[in-house]
Each structure stands twice: as C-alpha cells, then as structure tokens.
Amino acid sequence: MKLEESKEKTKTVKENKEVCDMDGKKIVKLKKSLFISFLFIVFLFFKGYAQENKGGETKQPPPLTPEEMEIAKKIFFDRCAGCHGVTRRGATGPALLPENRTRLLGTEGLKVFITYGTPRGMPDWGRQGILSEKEIDILARFLQHEPPPPPELSLAEMKETWKVYVPPEKRPKEPQHKRNWQNFFGIVLRDVGKVAIVDGDTKELVNIVNTGFAVHILRASATGRYFYSIGRDGRVTLIDLWANPPDKVAEVKVCNDARSVDVSKYEGKGVNFKDKLSIVGCYWPPSFVILDGQTLEPLKIVSTSSYTYDTNEFLREARVASIVASHHDPLWVVNVKETGQIWLVDYSDIKNLKITMIEAERFLHDGGWDLSKRFFIVAANMRNKLAVVDTLTKKLVSLVEVGNKPHPGRGANIDHPKFGPIFCTGHLGDNTVQCIGTDPKKKPEYAWKVVVKVELPGEGGGNLFIKTHPNSPHLWVDRPLNPELSNKIFVLDKFKFEVKKEIEVPKEYAGARFVHLEYNKNGDEVWVSVWGRKDQPTAILVFDDKTLQLKHEIKGDWVITPTGHFNVYNTMKDIY
Amino acid sequence: MKLEESKEKTKTVKENKEVCDMDGKKIVKLKKSLFISFLFIVFLFFKGYAQENKGGETKQPPPLTPEEMEIAKKIFFDRCAGCHGVTRRGATGPALLPENRTRLLGTEGLKVFITYGTPRGMPDWGRQGILSEKEIDILARFLQHEPPPPPELSLAEMKETWKVYVPPEKRPKEPQHKRNWQNFFGIVLRDVGKVAIVDGDTKELVNIVNTGFAVHILRASATGRYFYSIGRDGRVTLIDLWANPPDKVAEVKVCNDARSVDVSKYEGKGVNFKDKLSIVGCYWPPSFVILDGQTLEPLKIVSTSSYTYDTNEFLREARVASIVASHHDPLWVVNVKETGQIWLVDYSDIKNLKITMIEAERFLHDGGWDLSKRFFIVAANMRNKLAVVDTLTKKLVSLVEVGNKPHPGRGANIDHPKFGPIFCTGHLGDNTVQCIGTDPKKKPEYAWKVVVKVELPGEGGGNLFIKTHPNSPHLWVDRPLNPELSNKIFVLDKFKFEVKKEIEVPKEYAGARFVHLEYNKNGDEVWVSVWGRKDQPTAILVFDDKTLQLKHEIKGDWVITPTGHFNVYNTMKDIY
C-alpha cells in the first residue's frame, strides 16, 4: 500500500512539473535526478513497510520553536506556496498535509525532496544553495505540522502600504523626453526586484525602477503612458513613462501573493475608462482587488473563493491566474484557476459590480484575445484544453482539446490564407504547436477546431511562449522548461509552419536559457531573454526578424535574471 | 480594563437581543434576569481583577474527550450557531473565541450564561430545561477550545440526500381534489419538523407533511401549485398541492444550516421559468444553491463568502439571510447578511451565471417588493436603515434611516391617497411603524423618505411582522419579542395609522405569544399564530378583517408550536 502511495506521489509530481516551473524555479536536469529519485522511492518503500509493521500509528509532528515557525512560514510562502498552495492543499504541486503525507515522509524524507528536488518539477533548493541545510531542516519539520492559517489582508492594511510619489495633478501633461516611448520595453529583473526601462529604438537603458519581489508581469496602461508591474509579493508599481527619466509614481501591496495586473481599457458610449481603474489578481488572499488606475488607491476587494465548476466543491484557495482587459467593453476577464471558472467583471459601476461566472475547465492559466478581440481564449492546463469565451454574449463558446498542457502565454494570432484568423498555443507537455480557427462567421468550418498541429524538433515540450506580429512572417517559440532544449528557440514560417531556423544561446551565456519573446512596435525585431542565475552572464538578445540574425545584445551589470520583457505598444494594443 | 470589557459585552448582547430571538428562541423575561446579570457582571469584574493580578497569562482550554467534542459540536450547531456563527466569530450574537473571551470567562462563567441567558437576547437554556447540566458543562468546556472547522457540503453529498417521491411525469395534470387550493395555508409546526396544509375556505386540516427541522419559511411556487419549505437543517421539501391529499413529492438537504428558499417566477420574452428552478440560501456553508424546481435536484452551488462592503474584510461566514424572486426579470435577490451586499442573481443561464453585487448596508435581513415590484426594500438591521434596490437598473437607489432595528418581514405596501404607494416596516428595537414613499416618478417628493412614523401603544419594540392587503383597510402588527406585549396584536387604520383595536391572546392560551400575520386570498380574514411551547395550548386564530372579531380557532392535537403560516395566493403573487 505504501509503495503504491509513493508511486502515486511520483506520478503527481511528474504531472505537475512544468507548471511549477513556469513560476521561474530552477529546473532539475532529468538524468542527474533520476538516480536520486530511484533511491528515494526504495527508501520510501522500506520506510512505509517499517511503518506498516509498527501498526501504522499516526506520528506526532517534530518540535518547532515559535521562531522556527516564523522562519518556515516565510520560506514556505516565498518558495513553496506558488505550487503547493498557501494552505498546502495542493494545486499545480501535490498537497503537503500532515496526515498521510508529510508525517509519513518524516523530517529526513522531506529533507531529501527539498534538497534534491524531483525529476519533473520540484526544484533542488538545497543543491542550488538557495536554502541552507538549517533552513531545510526547519522547513521539513514545519511541513509535518498542520498548516497555520494564512494571513488576511483588509483594505485598511493595504492602505498602510499605499504610497503616491507623484500625485496625478503634478505629473506632466506631455512626455518630458524626446524618446519614442511607445517602443519602450519594460524588462523584469526577477531576482533583484527591479524593472529596467529600455529604449526600443536606441537599445539604451533609460532607467531601473525598484518594484515588488520577483515581478511576474508588466502591463502597459490603455494609453500606454504607464506600466503597471505586479510582484509575486503582491506589490503593484505604477511607472510613468512620460517622466524624465521614467520612474515609479505610486505603489501599494494588495496581496500576499500575486500574479496578474491589468488596467481599464474601454472608451465609448460617452464614457472613457482608459487608465481610470486597475485590477490585481491575487493568489493569496484568493481575490481580485480594484484600484484607482492613476494613484493605485485600493478601492474594492472581491473574493474568488468559490466552488469548482464541475464537482461543486468549495475551494478557499481559488486563485486568480491571469487577467485581461477588453477593448470593446468595460470588462476584465478574470481566470479563477482551480475552480475552472472564467469571471467577466464589468467595471463600469464598481459599487454595483456585475460579474458573469462562466463554467469552463480546470486549471485555468494564461490566455489572450483572438484577432477580433471579441473572443478570449485560455488554457485549462490540467485538462489539455483551450476554453473559448465570447465576451459579447458572455458565454462559453467551446472547449477545444489540444496537446499536453497548453501554455499559450497570451497566444499567437495569425490571419491565415486558408483557415482565416487562427489562435496558436505551444505546450508544456509535448513538442507541438497547435492552432484553432477563431472566425465562426466567415470560417465556421474551422472555428474552434484544431486546424494546425505541428511538431517541433526534439523530444518533450517545455514551451512557455510563442509569439508573432501582424507585420512578421514568423512564429517564434521558446522551450525554457525542456532540459535538453532550453538553450534554443525555433523560428517557424507562420503560414506553412515549417521550422526556418533554430537559434542557440551564444556560448558566452552557456548554461542560461532562452525565455520569453517580444516584438518591437514595428514588428521587425524580436527580443529574447537569456535567463540564468544571478551569478551567470545574462542578456536580452535582439534578433532581426527578416534575416533572423542577432542584431544587438543588451547586457551590462544591471542585466540580472532577466525574464519577461514587455513592449509598450504591443502590450497596450494586445498585439500577439 | 476588565470591567470595561464586561460592560462592552453586556452592551453587545443587548444590541443583539431581538434578532437572535427571531430564530425562535425562548425569550427571557427582563425583570427576572436583571438581578442574575448584575451578579454576573460583579463576578466578571472580580474575575478579571484576579486574572490581571496573575499577570494576565493565557489559560489553557479544559480537557474535552472526543465524544464530548462531538456532543458539543451538535449542540452548538443546533442551538448557538444561528446567532454566534458556526465559526463562532459572532454575528447577531457576540464572538465566542477562546482568546480574550471564552477562556477569560472560564467554564463556570460560561455555564452561568448558558444556564440563565442574558436580559436582552441569550436564551436561558438551562433554566428552560432545554439543555441538561451535563450538556451545559460540556458546551462550556467546548467553547474554550478553538472552533473546529465546520463541515463542508459538496454537490455529491447533497445528491446522496436527494429523494424524488413522485417524479414530475407521474404527477397529475390537474388538481385531484375540489378544494380551493389557491387559498390553502401552509402552517409551520416548528418544533416537530412538520408543515400542516389547511384549507383556507373550510378551515379544515388537509394534510400534515414531514419536513426539515424547524422550518423557517414556506414559499409558494410561481404557479402556486407547489410549496417549497426550508428547514433550519437545510432540508428543502417540495409539496404538491394538486395531489390528493397534498403531500411532499421531493426533498433534499443542501445546507447544514439554512433560512431561505424561493422559486423562479419569470415568464416573458419567449421563455417561461415558472417553477423551473429553485434557490436555497444557506447560513452554512455560506452559499446559495440552485436546484431543479420540479425535482429539487441540486444543480449548482455559489459561495457567498466575501468581503464586507465597507471595510473590505473577508468573511468566510457571510450568510444568506433572505431571498426573493422577481416577477419582471429572471432574477433572484439574495441578501448576504454580514457583508451588507445585495446580490442580484440572473438565473436565465446558470452555466454563465450573472451576479450583480450591490453595496448596501449591514446586516441585511428581511425585505420585500414595493407595490410596483420593481424596487426591492430590505432591512439593514445593525444600521437602522432600509436599503432600496432598483432591480431594473440593478443599482442601489437609497439607504433610508428608519427606527431601531427595522424588521419588515416582507413589509406592508399601501397605496396612500396623499403619499402614493408606500412601504412600511415595524421595528425590533422601538415601538414605531415607519413607512417610506416608493414612487420616484409620480411622487418624487416622498420617494425614499420616511412619510409615516407612528408610535404603537406600550414601550419597547419586539415587532416581527406587519401585514396588510389591497382589499383591506387595516394594517396588523405583532409584538412577539416584546416581553410585556407578546400577547397582543394591534390593528391600525392603514391610511390614518390610528390604532383601531388591540387584540389579546385569549385566556385559554395564556403564556403563549401572537406571532406572524397572514391574509387569506380575498383579503377579508387575518390568520395569526398563537405560539407557545410544545406542552402549551396553541392555535391559529382567524379574525374577520371587517369586524376585527375572532371568527375561527384552528386547534387540535396536531397544532404544536405553530409559527409562520403562508397563504398560497398571496405568497405566489407577493401580496403584502
């Protein structure tokens, strides 16, 4: 019985591998880890056997001082909660509850996992030197105790963290510099909690802004004037690109753990919501928070704790995975990960807030608009599907089966000569790129069906982002979570889907991975992060999209752990 | 400091008194309890003093065996959770958490409260003999432990309790008896878990149906053919009034604690939702549940755990106080008590469910439609206000200050010669009846303003229900929670608001209270419950609304603890 359990555990970990890694954890090389894992399974088997012969008594948790409890809570929140959930009930990683799991593994067993990781997802915190032996010991003991109740965060507490550095009335009425700010790039310097603003025309560093811890994404405001950044620690930063230099003008912490931010983009019918409101999606507390778009004053919190769409079980920890703003309506699309519900939030009157709760599929992750920006398409990564929502009728249109763990990022839209407009996704769990038709009126025979399925070279998935641009003939694909291919990007013809070029990380960045692709405003350059540890040489490489040749290397002491990088114009207009 | 605490406690208890009693707890006579309470405050003072001089150390909870824990959980859920909340975080009663309250009071202090109650709300469970000395001792020790996590209830668990006794296709196509079923009354026999169906024309008992524990309300279906009853235990019962005799045809338990039920009433624009769906509002788990209106199959659960509208603090225990169905739209009005939010739930597509979350006021309780059935008016009883929602625009229209703890029940609508249509409420906390104008188009000068404020004879409030009928010149008012006046009802001229008659409980029912008023279909009779303990003589008294004379006594062995009684036609049409 115990052997089965440990097998099941291994299976669960495998299934969850790549999704965890999306949060940017260091990947474990398959080959090196397999042997350790094998040894550990043998260890578990004998441990379980011994346990069973002791009569299967429930173990008591090992002692933990109040100080150690505080240390462990912080480590768990920073390093583990993203995958295992802050209440440890499991999400993209397995549950870590005392009964039947952590107390069975015991301190020594847990230390092995934390130190060496698992082949398919759990990072090797000890081996990487991110956690010390002492910290791992504390964490292993902590995990055998019942999870402490995680902290709440009320509006009053948020307001204590709220700072307006430059109030709206003191901000300039026009750009204070001559730069082409619509072609600025915001580059996340993940492990130092900073965002670099780089001039897309000149490739010059314009400024470095202190932001929240491990910024997950940036979103350009509806006018493009501002960047909103969201840190994993729930800190939102508002960066004014018209200032000279561009710098932060406000910030506030509205979650203990967060992944998404967006802005109100709608203008029409006599109202203009552009840059008026902002929204943050929290992992913990499970909620979204509506803020003043100009000052970041938190205005309203809405809980996303709710029932799974299919089995109707209550999840306190139903997290906001991603958010996009509509261009056609005063609407945010809020993807509630674990419940499989897509919430359309009408922000036109936040005191009488309208939400349409659409039953879709689990676990909702990342997605984007179709070419017309009427349909929103999102990955349900545990069920290998794309969910399509019609934001006009506010209904689910289709669930389309694609490959193993689709991860579109925001996807890639192509106006195809045969299929009409199509939306493409890559996959975490296989080496395909798949595209679905998105025009039910003019191309009903292709709508919401897979019309393209192409295999990339090399085995395994590990893709996080694919990207194209209306002005480009190409589709770019990264593979940062594929241990064998993380140093490569693949450039495809966007109509024929043939691989035109494989590009490798230059030797000077050996050991680093390619991740995240972004076009410049004109759509004739592609910017790619070369992402490595803090002590590795890293850079942003700029490729000419016509010749597919390296055109420029953005590097320097300040380029530390660069991950996502966002072009103002393309982000503002949702061009992908 | 400790004295202040105990003072504050007394104040809180006072404020919460009457609302608790609405759940039907035995009221404590003021005079008898005052002395005991005084003694107890002195006791608390010295206890607090002693505690302070011990250095204020935190006390450990007294021992409790697993068996005692189970007993205590059940007693707490049945008797205490209604007011104190199932998570013991307080609601209409104070919080009962170990830190700073229950551990300070200790076992002996808590036993005094549980045995003797408090002057203004807490029932005297021990003195009444409802709880034994042993049970009180267990409960007092239980309260010093951290509250155990209350049970969840998934769709699968609900379905295990779901029974269809007569499937829809086997039900008759027309009434199987010659009775005037639209004038049937459903009478709640509270403490025996039954509902009696009585013929309003002949006053004959037609049948007695076993339902859930302590039925809170009945609602007639949109066609009037069915009664839906909801027990405090979350059991819904569907009673077919066309069967001979009328009897239950389906039942299901969808909450662990519930107060409200309603049906879909909308027909129009080519769709007919009449009796198609039902909704139950739960206290625990905090949620509403949508059911098939014909079979009671549970279809969908929606959490109401959410943030308070004003301070934006998360409340896991945000309970559904009451629900009404719109006649003009496919809409239920769901009042989420503790958050102060009124949710308009559009049931036209439950897989893409639209909810408008309206910020109103705390704590939302009970309410009804205005005469036009466009505006919904509900009491926010902790803030002495009526909240008005326009269900056409789906916005809050007004918060109108009325008296101390308004309790309209469903209210009383009067088409007044001067003020136009008005909506009236009585109060738990004072002796006034107050009415507000409800016609912003034709009588804008009176709309959402108090236009009538009349004092009833006698001191104190204690009113639960007021009632009128379009065919009647009268407004009837009960005072069941007023210790001195619970044996009286007051009949007012509905235009002049003068008291025309005080009616006393007949001597044979001495000690019982008048509660709940309901007109017959024609509006020429008023039915009133004479409510007493199980061992007391009780009855339903029928008064002639013209002569105000007692016309008929409905009594017999089966009339046990009668509380609410609901006329099919008036409930179906929302006539009040």
PDB file of C-alpha atoms in Angstrom, chain A residues 152-156 285-287 299-303 305-307 310-314 316 341 349-359 393-396, chain B residues 152-156 285-287 299-303 305-307 310-314 316 341 349-359 393-396:
ATOM      1  CA  GLU A 152      -5.742  38.011   5.534  1.00  0.00           C
ATOM      2  CA  LEU A 153      -5.302  41.478   4.080  1.00  0.00           C
ATOM      3  CA  SER A 154      -8.028  44.068   4.594  1.00  0.00           C
ATOM      4  CA  LEU A 155      -8.458  47.332   2.717  1.00  0.00           C
ATOM      5  CA  ALA A 156      -7.150  49.223   5.763  1.00  0.00           C
ATOM      6  CA  PRO A 285      -5.830  36.035  -0.230  1.00  0.00           C
ATOM      7  CA  PRO A 286      -7.771  34.468  -3.122  1.00  0.00           C
ATOM      8  CA  SER A 287      -9.315  37.580  -4.597  1.00  0.00           C
ATOM      9  CA  LEU A 299     -10.988  50.597  -3.812  1.00  0.00           C
ATOM     10  CA  LYS A 300     -12.603  47.213  -3.535  1.00  0.00           C
ATOM     11  CA  ILE A 301     -11.751  43.569  -2.845  1.00  0.00           C
ATOM     12  CA  VAL A 302     -13.754  40.712  -4.343  1.00  0.00           C
ATOM     13  CA  SER A 303     -13.260  37.165  -3.092  1.00  0.00           C
ATOM     14  CA  SER A 305     -13.057  31.613  -3.029  1.00  0.00           C
ATOM     15  CA  SER A 306     -15.750  29.568  -4.678  1.00  0.00           C
ATOM     16  CA  TYR A 307     -16.886  26.194  -5.912  1.00  0.00           C
ATOM     17  CA  ASP A 310     -17.804  20.608 -12.134  1.00  0.00           C
ATOM     18  CA  THR A 311     -17.861  18.855  -8.754  1.00  0.00           C
ATOM     19  CA  ASN A 312     -19.119  21.909  -6.832  1.00  0.00           C
ATOM     20  CA  GLU A 313     -16.603  21.578  -4.010  1.00  0.00           C
ATOM     21  CA  PHE A 314     -15.651  24.668  -2.053  1.00  0.00           C
ATOM     22  CA  ARG A 316     -10.960  28.647  -0.134  1.00  0.00           C
ATOM     23  CA  GLN A 341     -14.472  29.480 -13.804  1.00  0.00           C
ATOM     24  CA  ASP A 349     -20.003  50.660 -11.732  1.00  0.00           C
ATOM     25  CA  ILE A 350     -17.896  49.065  -9.025  1.00  0.00           C
ATOM     26  CA  LYS A 351     -20.406  49.758  -6.265  1.00  0.00           C
ATOM     27  CA  ASN A 352     -22.935  47.671  -8.182  1.00  0.00           C
ATOM     28  CA  LEU A 353     -20.428  45.217  -9.601  1.00  0.00           C
ATOM     29  CA  LYS A 354     -21.610  42.807 -12.288  1.00  0.00           C
ATOM     30  CA  ILE A 355     -19.777  39.504 -12.623  1.00  0.00           C
ATOM     31  CA  THR A 356     -20.622  36.761 -15.099  1.00  0.00           C
ATOM     32  CA  MET A 357     -19.264  33.469 -13.784  1.00  0.00           C
ATOM     33  CA  ILE A 358     -18.633  31.205 -16.738  1.00  0.00           C
ATOM     34  CA  GLU A 359     -18.156  27.479 -16.231  1.00  0.00           C
ATOM     35  CA  THR A 393     -22.702  37.158 -25.316  1.00  0.00           C
ATOM     36  CA  LYS A 394     -20.767  36.464 -22.094  1.00  0.00           C
ATOM     37  CA  LYS A 395     -20.962  32.723 -22.607  1.00  0.00           C
ATOM     38  CA  LEU A 396     -18.596  29.819 -23.036  1.00  0.00           C
TER      39      LEU A 396
ATOM     40  CA  GLU B 152     -18.492  21.419   4.021  1.00  0.00           C
ATOM     41  CA  LEU B 153     -21.224  20.043   1.769  1.00  0.00           C
ATOM     42  CA  SER B 154     -20.407  19.190  -1.839  1.00  0.00           C
ATOM     43  CA  LEU B 155     -22.860  18.576  -4.647  1.00  0.00           C
ATOM     44  CA  ALA B 156     -22.160  14.838  -4.416  1.00  0.00           C
ATOM     45  CA  PRO B 285     -21.818  26.537   4.223  1.00  0.00           C
ATOM     46  CA  PRO B 286     -22.186  30.236   3.330  1.00  0.00           C
ATOM     47  CA  SER B 287     -23.687  29.895  -0.120  1.00  0.00           C
ATOM     48  CA  LEU B 299     -27.536  21.901  -9.839  1.00  0.00           C
ATOM     49  CA  LYS B 300     -25.043  24.496  -8.695  1.00  0.00           C
ATOM     50  CA  ILE B 301     -23.515  25.967  -5.550  1.00  0.00           C
ATOM     51  CA  VAL B 302     -22.320  29.570  -5.371  1.00  0.00           C
ATOM     52  CA  SER B 303     -20.240  30.748  -2.425  1.00  0.00           C
ATOM     53  CA  SER B 305     -18.035  34.109   1.410  1.00  0.00           C
ATOM     54  CA  SER B 306     -16.902  37.573   0.525  1.00  0.00           C
ATOM     55  CA  TYR B 307     -15.781  40.977   1.733  1.00  0.00           C
ATOM     56  CA  ASP B 310     -17.497  48.975   3.656  1.00  0.00           C
ATOM     57  CA  THR B 311     -14.299  47.845   5.397  1.00  0.00           C
ATOM     58  CA  ASN B 312     -13.469  45.173   2.811  1.00  0.00           C
ATOM     59  CA  GLU B 313     -12.680  42.476   5.354  1.00  0.00           C
ATOM     60  CA  PHE B 314     -13.046  38.852   4.331  1.00  0.00           C
ATOM     61  CA  ARG B 316     -15.876  33.187   5.422  1.00  0.00           C
ATOM     62  CA  GLN B 341     -24.189  43.180  -0.132  1.00  0.00           C
ATOM     63  CA  ASP B 349     -28.278  30.797 -17.832  1.00  0.00           C
ATOM     64  CA  ILE B 350     -26.846  29.143 -14.775  1.00  0.00           C
ATOM     65  CA  LYS B 351     -23.727  27.898 -16.561  1.00  0.00           C
ATOM     66  CA  ASN B 352     -22.849  31.514 -17.334  1.00  0.00           C
ATOM     67  CA  LEU B 353     -24.268  32.970 -14.158  1.00  0.00           C
ATOM     68  CA  LYS B 354     -24.579  36.753 -13.885  1.00  0.00           C
ATOM     69  CA  ILE B 355     -24.486  38.284 -10.431  1.00  0.00           C
ATOM     70  CA  THR B 356     -24.692  41.988  -9.661  1.00  0.00           C
ATOM     71  CA  MET B 357     -23.147  42.621  -6.245  1.00  0.00           C
ATOM     72  CA  ILE B 358     -24.717  45.753  -4.821  1.00  0.00           C
ATOM     73  CA  GLU B 359     -23.084  47.548  -1.913  1.00  0.00           C
ATOM     74  CA  THR B 393     -31.127  49.384 -13.285  1.00  0.00           C
ATOM     75  CA  LYS B 394     -29.576  46.893 -10.843  1.00  0.00           C
ATOM     76  CA  LYS B 395     -28.313  49.633  -8.590  1.00  0.00           C
ATOM     77  CA  LEU B 396     -28.736  50.790  -5.036  1.00  0.00           C
TER      78      LEU B 396
END
